[in-house]
Amino acid sequence: MLKVISSERTPIKLWLDDIEEGAMSQARNLANLPFAFHHIALMPDAHSGFGMPIGGVLATQKVVIPNAVGVDIGCGMCAMKTNLHSLDSNTLKDILRQIQHRVPVGADWHKRKQDEDLMPRVHKLPPITFCEYENALYQLGTLGGGNHFIEIQKGSDGFIWAMVHSGSRNIGKQVADHYNRLARKLNEHWHSE
């Protein structure tokens, strides 16, 4: 942790040096909610979201805020250490060309369904996830858009690493939208602010 802001009802803990004003404003709003618990955490990738900074963490007491969970449900990060200590420029360029050729990015999907055996085995899918299952067969092994990436890096340990930050594709947005609509209905039903 690099810094703690204690001027709000709940402290804000930052794991970054520089944060855009919009994300900081969102964090301050969250820190002053009556049900915010213990502290708000902002990770190194924090940036403005929909009422909640992307890369922010909020613990609550007795409430769930779908937008705080966000549309990135199912996003993933993975780093894999190789046994290599270096890559020459031409090999690196070739690897990056192959990644660009094989891994659809943004709104692009595979043209054919991917092997269904690579999908999680779930006996009963919730309706909201079942709706996206067919699309997921085309999206498996794709990157997504926004801040998602594939990188080849040299680690502080001297080894070459491959790092991936993959998106949840549309399923994260569909799940978040579903539960946000449900929360709004429940708030209306219970006359809750």
Tab-separated table of C-alpha atoms in Angstrom:
chain	number	residue	atom	x	y	z
A	1	MET	CA	0.000	0.000	0.000
A	2	LEU	CA	1.338	3.407	-0.970
A	3	LYS	CA	-1.072	5.819	0.672
A	4	VAL	CA	-4.143	6.078	2.936
A	5	ILE	CA	-6.713	8.857	2.625
A	6	SER	CA	-8.462	9.303	5.970
A	7	SER	CA	-10.613	12.357	5.251
A	8	GLU	CA	-13.767	10.328	4.472
A	9	ARG	CA	-16.078	8.248	6.698
A	10	THR	CA	-14.214	5.111	5.601
A	11	PRO	CA	-10.472	5.189	4.760
A	12	ILE	CA	-9.353	4.830	1.141
A	13	LYS	CA	-6.220	2.712	0.677
A	14	LEU	CA	-4.295	3.260	-2.545
A	15	TRP	CA	-1.872	0.856	-4.201
A	16	LEU	CA	-0.991	3.418	-6.892
A	17	ASP	CA	0.828	6.739	-7.091
A	18	ASP	CA	-1.385	8.579	-9.541
A	19	ILE	CA	-5.156	8.294	-9.984
A	20	GLU	CA	-7.498	10.098	-12.350
A	21	GLU	CA	-9.849	12.557	-10.649
A	22	GLY	CA	-13.022	10.743	-11.767
A	23	ALA	CA	-11.949	7.488	-10.122
A	24	MET	CA	-10.899	9.322	-6.946
A	25	SER	CA	-14.258	11.092	-6.818
A	26	GLN	CA	-16.036	7.743	-7.143
A	27	ALA	CA	-13.879	6.287	-4.341
A	28	ARG	CA	-14.735	9.246	-2.068
A	29	ASN	CA	-18.456	8.744	-2.752
A	30	LEU	CA	-18.159	5.052	-1.879
A	31	ALA	CA	-16.159	5.782	1.263
A	32	ASN	CA	-19.026	7.924	2.552
A	33	LEU	CA	-21.781	5.345	2.046
A	34	PRO	CA	-23.278	4.304	5.399
A	35	PHE	CA	-22.827	0.599	4.627
A	36	ALA	CA	-19.183	0.807	3.383
A	37	PHE	CA	-17.132	-1.472	5.616
A	38	HIS	CA	-13.566	-1.081	6.901
A	39	HIS	CA	-11.928	0.617	3.883
A	40	ILE	CA	-12.040	1.182	0.129
A	41	ALA	CA	-9.083	-0.244	-1.804
A	42	LEU	CA	-7.789	1.096	-5.119
A	43	MET	CA	-5.476	-1.177	-7.103
A	44	PRO	CA	-2.761	-0.056	-9.570
A	45	ASP	CA	-5.159	-0.274	-12.550
A	46	ALA	CA	-7.864	1.931	-10.939
A	47	HIS	CA	-9.817	4.129	-13.343
A	48	SER	CA	-13.367	5.501	-13.594
A	49	GLY	CA	-16.170	2.991	-13.835
A	50	PHE	CA	-19.959	3.145	-13.531
A	51	GLY	CA	-20.239	4.598	-10.024
A	52	MET	CA	-17.395	2.367	-8.832
A	53	PRO	CA	-13.777	2.634	-9.974
A	54	ILE	CA	-12.588	-0.274	-12.079
A	55	GLY	CA	-9.752	-1.740	-10.022
A	56	GLY	CA	-11.504	-0.716	-6.803
A	57	VAL	CA	-12.666	-2.930	-3.960
A	58	LEU	CA	-15.578	-2.117	-1.667
A	59	ALA	CA	-16.738	-4.283	1.238
A	60	THR	CA	-20.295	-3.640	2.406
A	61	GLN	CA	-22.456	-4.650	5.332
A	62	LYS	CA	-25.940	-6.074	4.662
A	63	VAL	CA	-26.137	-4.851	1.056
A	64	VAL	CA	-24.952	-5.935	-2.377
A	65	ILE	CA	-24.280	-3.323	-5.054
A	66	PRO	CA	-24.283	-4.982	-8.512
A	67	ASN	CA	-22.399	-2.053	-10.068
A	68	ALA	CA	-19.688	-2.466	-7.427
A	69	VAL	CA	-19.232	-6.034	-8.637
A	70	GLY	CA	-19.082	-4.578	-12.118
A	71	VAL	CA	-19.246	-5.798	-15.677
A	72	ASP	CA	-15.864	-7.491	-15.467
A	73	ILE	CA	-17.154	-10.566	-13.632
A	74	GLY	CA	-15.018	-13.376	-14.990
A	75	CYS	CA	-12.137	-11.189	-16.123
A	76	GLY	CA	-8.927	-12.997	-15.492
A	77	MET	CA	-5.240	-12.367	-15.066
A	78	CYS	CA	-2.560	-14.959	-15.419
A	79	ALA	CA	1.217	-14.794	-15.592
A	80	MET	CA	3.264	-17.776	-16.696
A	81	LYS	CA	7.003	-17.999	-16.185
A	82	THR	CA	8.948	-19.549	-19.049
A	83	ASN	CA	12.355	-21.193	-18.796
A	84	LEU	CA	13.818	-18.472	-21.064
A	85	HIS	CA	16.111	-15.681	-19.924
A	86	SER	CA	16.016	-13.735	-23.183
A	87	LEU	CA	14.342	-13.463	-26.579
A	88	ASP	CA	15.934	-11.935	-29.634
A	89	SER	CA	13.961	-9.220	-31.374
A	90	ASN	CA	12.972	-11.326	-34.400
A	91	THR	CA	11.670	-14.209	-32.245
A	92	LEU	CA	9.684	-11.787	-30.108
A	93	LYS	CA	8.168	-10.157	-33.210
A	94	ASP	CA	7.262	-13.613	-34.587
A	95	ILE	CA	5.580	-14.625	-31.306
A	96	LEU	CA	3.591	-11.383	-31.233
A	97	ARG	CA	2.531	-11.857	-34.895
A	98	GLN	CA	1.307	-15.382	-34.087
A	99	ILE	CA	-0.650	-14.111	-31.065
A	100	GLN	CA	-2.259	-11.370	-33.173
A	101	HIS	CA	-3.150	-13.929	-35.847
A	102	ARG	CA	-4.591	-16.545	-33.454
A	103	VAL	CA	-6.225	-14.579	-30.624
A	104	PRO	CA	-9.311	-12.531	-31.502
A	105	VAL	CA	-9.402	-9.156	-29.744
A	106	GLY	CA	-12.187	-6.704	-28.906
A	107	ALA	CA	-15.521	-7.585	-30.533
A	108	ASP	CA	-13.918	-10.327	-32.693
A	109	TRP	CA	-14.647	-13.996	-31.934
A	110	HIS	CA	-13.452	-17.291	-33.395
A	111	LYS	CA	-15.250	-18.224	-36.601
A	112	ARG	CA	-15.906	-21.770	-35.308
A	113	LYS	CA	-17.017	-23.059	-31.928
A	114	GLN	CA	-14.132	-24.064	-29.699
A	115	ASP	CA	-13.865	-27.484	-28.044
A	116	GLU	CA	-16.769	-27.773	-25.590
A	117	ASP	CA	-14.596	-29.982	-23.349
A	118	LEU	CA	-12.657	-26.799	-22.457
A	119	MET	CA	-15.803	-25.262	-20.943
A	120	PRO	CA	-16.546	-25.599	-17.218
A	121	ARG	CA	-18.783	-28.521	-16.297
A	122	VAL	CA	-21.864	-27.140	-14.640
A	123	HIS	CA	-24.916	-29.316	-14.135
A	124	LYS	CA	-27.364	-26.463	-13.876
A	125	LEU	CA	-26.498	-23.058	-15.260
A	126	PRO	CA	-28.349	-19.987	-13.987
A	127	PRO	CA	-30.570	-18.659	-16.797
A	128	ILE	CA	-28.489	-15.516	-17.268
A	129	THR	CA	-25.301	-17.516	-17.908
A	130	PHE	CA	-27.076	-20.156	-19.987
A	131	CYS	CA	-28.155	-17.426	-22.421
A	132	GLU	CA	-24.497	-16.665	-23.167
A	133	TYR	CA	-23.204	-20.270	-23.282
A	134	GLU	CA	-23.461	-20.592	-27.084
A	135	ASN	CA	-21.596	-17.314	-27.590
A	136	ALA	CA	-18.957	-18.407	-25.087
A	137	LEU	CA	-18.100	-21.379	-27.316
A	138	TYR	CA	-16.972	-18.868	-29.960
A	139	GLN	CA	-15.324	-16.544	-27.428
A	140	LEU	CA	-13.219	-19.139	-25.604
A	141	GLY	CA	-9.574	-18.178	-26.001
A	142	THR	CA	-10.323	-14.617	-27.106
A	143	LEU	CA	-9.059	-11.520	-25.360
A	144	GLY	CA	-11.849	-8.945	-25.114
A	145	GLY	CA	-11.448	-5.206	-25.425
A	146	GLY	CA	-10.736	-2.258	-23.181
A	147	ASN	CA	-7.779	-2.736	-20.869
A	148	HIS	CA	-7.268	-6.432	-21.685
A	149	PHE	CA	-3.893	-7.500	-23.041
A	150	ILE	CA	-1.334	-10.188	-23.776
A	151	GLU	CA	2.269	-9.276	-22.973
A	152	ILE	CA	5.674	-10.862	-23.139
A	153	GLN	CA	7.724	-9.462	-20.254
A	154	LYS	CA	11.097	-9.880	-18.640
A	155	GLY	CA	10.597	-10.316	-14.913
A	156	SER	CA	12.754	-9.002	-12.102
A	157	ASP	CA	13.767	-12.653	-11.634
A	158	GLY	CA	15.528	-12.565	-15.042
A	159	PHE	CA	13.038	-14.912	-16.753
A	160	ILE	CA	10.688	-14.200	-19.656
A	161	TRP	CA	7.034	-14.224	-18.637
A	162	ALA	CA	3.790	-14.327	-20.630
A	163	MET	CA	1.004	-12.306	-19.021
A	164	VAL	CA	-2.672	-12.217	-20.002
A	165	HIS	CA	-5.508	-10.009	-18.757
A	166	SER	CA	-8.588	-11.431	-20.425
A	167	GLY	CA	-12.070	-9.979	-20.493
A	168	SER	CA	-15.297	-11.587	-19.373
A	169	ARG	CA	-16.659	-10.938	-22.833
A	170	ASN	CA	-20.386	-10.226	-22.868
A	171	ILE	CA	-21.269	-12.567	-20.024
A	172	GLY	CA	-19.890	-10.190	-17.379
A	173	LYS	CA	-21.988	-7.334	-18.733
A	174	GLN	CA	-25.110	-9.494	-19.033
A	175	VAL	CA	-24.781	-10.793	-15.454
A	176	ALA	CA	-24.135	-7.287	-14.080
A	177	ASP	CA	-27.049	-5.782	-16.049
A	178	HIS	CA	-29.382	-8.588	-14.898
A	179	TYR	CA	-28.589	-8.102	-11.216
A	180	ASN	CA	-28.605	-4.309	-11.520
A	181	ARG	CA	-32.144	-4.465	-12.938
A	182	LEU	CA	-33.144	-6.870	-10.142
A	183	ALA	CA	-31.654	-4.544	-7.495
A	184	ARG	CA	-33.596	-1.582	-8.924
A	185	LYS	CA	-36.856	-3.583	-8.828
A	186	LEU	CA	-36.221	-4.677	-5.250
A	187	ASN	CA	-35.388	-1.119	-4.205
A	188	GLU	CA	-38.668	0.098	-5.729
A	189	HIS	CA	-40.592	-2.752	-4.082
A	190	TRP	CA	-39.054	-2.045	-0.666
A	191	HIS	CA	-39.132	1.755	-1.151
A	192	SER	CA	-35.409	1.758	-0.452
A	193	GLU	CA	-33.029	4.541	-1.352
